[in-house]
Coordinates of C-alpha atoms and ligand atoms in Angstrom, one line a residue:
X1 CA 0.0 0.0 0.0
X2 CA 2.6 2.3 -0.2
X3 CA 3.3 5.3 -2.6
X4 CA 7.0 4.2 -4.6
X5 CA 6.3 7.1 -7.3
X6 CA 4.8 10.2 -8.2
X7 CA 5.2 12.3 -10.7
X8 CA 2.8 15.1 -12.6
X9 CA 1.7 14.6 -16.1
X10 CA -0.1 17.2 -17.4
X11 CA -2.4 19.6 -16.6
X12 CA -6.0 19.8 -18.8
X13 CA -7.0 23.5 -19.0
X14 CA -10.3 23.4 -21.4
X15 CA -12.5 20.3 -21.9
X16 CA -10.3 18.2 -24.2
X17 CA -6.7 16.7 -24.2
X18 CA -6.6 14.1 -21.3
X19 CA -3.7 11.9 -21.2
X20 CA -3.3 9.4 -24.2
X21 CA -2.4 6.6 -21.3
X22 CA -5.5 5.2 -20.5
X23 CA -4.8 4.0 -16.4
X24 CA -7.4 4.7 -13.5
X25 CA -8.3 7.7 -12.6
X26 CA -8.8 8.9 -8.8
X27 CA -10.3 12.5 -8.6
X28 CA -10.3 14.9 -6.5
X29 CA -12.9 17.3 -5.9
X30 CA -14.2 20.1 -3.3
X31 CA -14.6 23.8 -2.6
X32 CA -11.7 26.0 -2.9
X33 CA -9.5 26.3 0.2
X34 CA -10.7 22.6 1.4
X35 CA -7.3 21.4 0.5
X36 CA -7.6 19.1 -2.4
X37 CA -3.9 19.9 -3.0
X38 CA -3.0 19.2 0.3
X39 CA -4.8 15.9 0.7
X40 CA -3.0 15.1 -2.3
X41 CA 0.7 15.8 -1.5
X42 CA 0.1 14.7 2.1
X43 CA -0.9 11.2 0.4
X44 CA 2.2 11.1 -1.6
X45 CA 4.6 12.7 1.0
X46 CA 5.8 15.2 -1.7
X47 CA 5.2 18.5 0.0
X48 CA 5.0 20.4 -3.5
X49 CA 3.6 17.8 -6.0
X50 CA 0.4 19.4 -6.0
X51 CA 1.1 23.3 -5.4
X52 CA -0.9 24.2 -2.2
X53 CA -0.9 28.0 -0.5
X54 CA -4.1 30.2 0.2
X55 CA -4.0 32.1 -3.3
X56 CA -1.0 31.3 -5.4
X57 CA -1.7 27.9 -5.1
X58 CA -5.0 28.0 -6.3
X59 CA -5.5 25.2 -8.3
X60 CA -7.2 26.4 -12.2
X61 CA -6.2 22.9 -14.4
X62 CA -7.4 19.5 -14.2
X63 CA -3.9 18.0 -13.0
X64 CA -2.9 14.9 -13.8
X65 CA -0.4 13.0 -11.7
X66 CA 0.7 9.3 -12.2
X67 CA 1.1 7.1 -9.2
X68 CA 3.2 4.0 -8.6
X69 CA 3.5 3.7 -12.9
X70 CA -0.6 2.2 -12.5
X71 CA -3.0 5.2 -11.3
X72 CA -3.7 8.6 -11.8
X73 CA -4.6 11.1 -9.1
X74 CA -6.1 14.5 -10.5
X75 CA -6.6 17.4 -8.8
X76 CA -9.3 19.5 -9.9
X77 CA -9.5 23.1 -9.4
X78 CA -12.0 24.1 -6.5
X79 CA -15.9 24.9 -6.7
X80 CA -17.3 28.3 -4.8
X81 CA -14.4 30.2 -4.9
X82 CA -16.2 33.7 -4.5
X83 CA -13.4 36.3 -5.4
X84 CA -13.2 34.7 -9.2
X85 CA -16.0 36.4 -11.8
X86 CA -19.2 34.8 -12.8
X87 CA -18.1 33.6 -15.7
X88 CA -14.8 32.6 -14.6
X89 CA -16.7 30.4 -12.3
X90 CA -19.1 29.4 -14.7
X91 CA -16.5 27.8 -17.0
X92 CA -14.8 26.4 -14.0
X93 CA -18.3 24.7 -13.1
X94 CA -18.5 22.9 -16.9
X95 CA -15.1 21.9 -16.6
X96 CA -15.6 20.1 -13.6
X97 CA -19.0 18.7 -15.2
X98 CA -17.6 17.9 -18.4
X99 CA -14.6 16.3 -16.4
X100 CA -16.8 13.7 -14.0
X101 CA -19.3 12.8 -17.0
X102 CA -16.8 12.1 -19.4
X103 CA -17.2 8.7 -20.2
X104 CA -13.7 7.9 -21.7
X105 CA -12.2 8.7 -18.2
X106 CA -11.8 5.1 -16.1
X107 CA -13.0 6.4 -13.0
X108 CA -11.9 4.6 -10.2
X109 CA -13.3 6.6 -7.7
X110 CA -14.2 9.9 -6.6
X111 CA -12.7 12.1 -3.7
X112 CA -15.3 14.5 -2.4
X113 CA -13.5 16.5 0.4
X114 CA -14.9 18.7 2.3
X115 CA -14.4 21.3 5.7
X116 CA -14.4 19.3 8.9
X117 CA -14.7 22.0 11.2
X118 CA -17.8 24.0 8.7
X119 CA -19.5 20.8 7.5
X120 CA -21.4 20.6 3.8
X121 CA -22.5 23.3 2.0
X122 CA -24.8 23.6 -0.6
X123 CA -22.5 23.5 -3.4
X124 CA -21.1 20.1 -2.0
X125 CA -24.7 18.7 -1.6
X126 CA -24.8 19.9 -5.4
X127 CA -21.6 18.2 -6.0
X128 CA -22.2 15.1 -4.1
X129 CA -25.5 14.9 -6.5
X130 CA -23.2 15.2 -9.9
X131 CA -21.0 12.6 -8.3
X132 CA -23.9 10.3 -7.8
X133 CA -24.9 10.1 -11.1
X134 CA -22.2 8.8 -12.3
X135 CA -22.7 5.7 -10.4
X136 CA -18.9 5.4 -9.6
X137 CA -17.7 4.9 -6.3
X138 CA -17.6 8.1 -3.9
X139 CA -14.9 8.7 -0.8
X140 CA -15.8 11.9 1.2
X141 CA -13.4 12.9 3.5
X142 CA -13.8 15.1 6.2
X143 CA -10.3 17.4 5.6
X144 CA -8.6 19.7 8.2
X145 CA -9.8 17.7 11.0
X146 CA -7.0 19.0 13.4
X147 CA -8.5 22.2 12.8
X148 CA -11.3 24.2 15.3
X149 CA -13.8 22.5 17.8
X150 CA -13.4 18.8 17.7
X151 CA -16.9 18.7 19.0
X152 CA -17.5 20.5 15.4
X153 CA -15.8 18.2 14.0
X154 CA -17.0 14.5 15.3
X155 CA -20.4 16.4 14.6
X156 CA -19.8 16.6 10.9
X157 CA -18.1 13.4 10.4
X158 CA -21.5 11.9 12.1
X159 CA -24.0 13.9 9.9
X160 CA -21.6 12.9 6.4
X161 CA -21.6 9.1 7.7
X162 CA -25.7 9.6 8.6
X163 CA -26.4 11.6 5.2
X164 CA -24.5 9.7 3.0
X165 CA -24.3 5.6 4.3
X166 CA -23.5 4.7 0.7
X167 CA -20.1 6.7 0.8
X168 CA -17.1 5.6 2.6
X169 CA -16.4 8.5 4.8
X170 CA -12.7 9.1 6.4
X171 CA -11.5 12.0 9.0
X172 CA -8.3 13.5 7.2
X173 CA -6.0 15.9 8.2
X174 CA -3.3 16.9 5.9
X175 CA -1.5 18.8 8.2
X176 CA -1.2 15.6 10.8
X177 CA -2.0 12.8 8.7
X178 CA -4.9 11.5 10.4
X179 CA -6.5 9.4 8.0
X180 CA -3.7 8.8 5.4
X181 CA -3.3 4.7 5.7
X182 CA -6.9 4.7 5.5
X183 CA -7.5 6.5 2.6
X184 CA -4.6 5.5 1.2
X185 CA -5.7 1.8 1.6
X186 CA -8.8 2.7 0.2
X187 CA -7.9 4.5 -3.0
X188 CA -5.1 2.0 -3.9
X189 CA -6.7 -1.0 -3.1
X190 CA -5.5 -4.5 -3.7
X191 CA -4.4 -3.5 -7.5
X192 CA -1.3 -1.9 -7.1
Ligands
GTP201 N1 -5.0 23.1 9.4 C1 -5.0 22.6 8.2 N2 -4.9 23.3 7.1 C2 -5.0 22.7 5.9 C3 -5.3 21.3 5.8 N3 -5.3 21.0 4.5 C4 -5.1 22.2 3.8 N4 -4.9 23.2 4.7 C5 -4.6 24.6 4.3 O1 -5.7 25.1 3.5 C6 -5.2 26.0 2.5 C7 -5.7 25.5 1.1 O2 -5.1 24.3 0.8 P1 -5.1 23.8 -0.7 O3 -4.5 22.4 -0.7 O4 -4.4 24.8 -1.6 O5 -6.6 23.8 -1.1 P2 -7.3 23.4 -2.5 O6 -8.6 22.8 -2.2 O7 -6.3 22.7 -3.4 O8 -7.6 24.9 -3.1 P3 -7.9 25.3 -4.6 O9 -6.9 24.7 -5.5 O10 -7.9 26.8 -4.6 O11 -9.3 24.8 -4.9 C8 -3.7 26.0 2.6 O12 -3.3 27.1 3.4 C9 -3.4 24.7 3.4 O13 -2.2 24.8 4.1 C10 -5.4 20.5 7.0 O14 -5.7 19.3 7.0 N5 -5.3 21.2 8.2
MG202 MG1 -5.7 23.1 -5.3

């Protein structure tokens, strides 16, 4: 179960030009600032793999990354980000639907992270409903748990494990690495 190599591939900016090596894919989605980046690099150990910071970090491609030579972690960029225009955010919305619904993409399974401490918003219920549809396998995990009231927190892990009993639900924290073996073991499974 362990990570022997990562490396980036490419990153997809419009709604065409995915990787010509078909292996599968593990995406990451969530609101900006939820640390999608983070999760990614603290799962890899590579602290700059996927570029994390409050604004210069902001993720604005679909990023491909390959790992172990047999799966690809993307990073997508974040939903809800208030400070970009309405049409900025409107393109960044297709992309990510185009993206999810694109059937030559062998999803593995979607990553659906969101707040620990502030719990789901709308646009993650909205999300989580896109997700759904696809019919793929969803993994929501409950990021920056080290953060704020942990009373907050084992509150909102309980309401995503209540809400959603069809997801597999895991407390994260990048910064600690709570929850890495776990998700780890879950998004690499017994195939690599
Ligand atoms: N305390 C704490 N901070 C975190 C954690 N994960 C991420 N952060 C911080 O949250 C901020 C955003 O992290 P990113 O990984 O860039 O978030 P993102 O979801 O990739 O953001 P976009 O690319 O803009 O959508 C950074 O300042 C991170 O250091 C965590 O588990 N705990
Ligand atoms: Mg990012």
């Amino acid at each position: 179960m362990a990570i022997r190599s990562a490396q980036f591939v490419k990153a997809v900016t419009g709604t065409e030009g995915l990787p010509e090596l078909q292996l599968p894919v593990v995406a990451f989605l969530g609101r900006s600032n939820v640390g999608k980046s983070s999760v990614i690099n603290s799962l890899v150990r590579v602290k700059k793999l996927a570029y994390s910071s409050n604004t210069q970090g902001r993720t604005t491609a679909i990023n491909y990354f390959c790992i172990n030579k047999s799966v690809y972690f993307v990073d997508l960029p974040g939903y809800g980000f208030a400070k970009l225009s309405r049409d900025r955010q409107e393109k960044l919305g297709k992309q990510i639907s185009w993206f999810v619904g694109e059937s030559s993409v062998p999803f593995r399974c979607f990553v659906l992270i969101v707040d620990a401490e502030i719990g789901l918003k709308n646009s993650d219920h909205a999300t989580y409903a896109l997700l759904a549809d696809t019919g793929h396998r969803i993994v929501l995990v409950a990021n920056k748990a080290d953060k704020g009231k942990q009373n907050d927190v084992a509150k909102n892990v309980l309401t995503l494990r209540t809400m959603f009993p069809e997801a597999t639900v895991v407390r994260y924290s990048a910064k600690t690495g709570e929850g890495r073996n776990e998700l780890l073991s879950i998004l690499l499974e017994d195939k690599d």
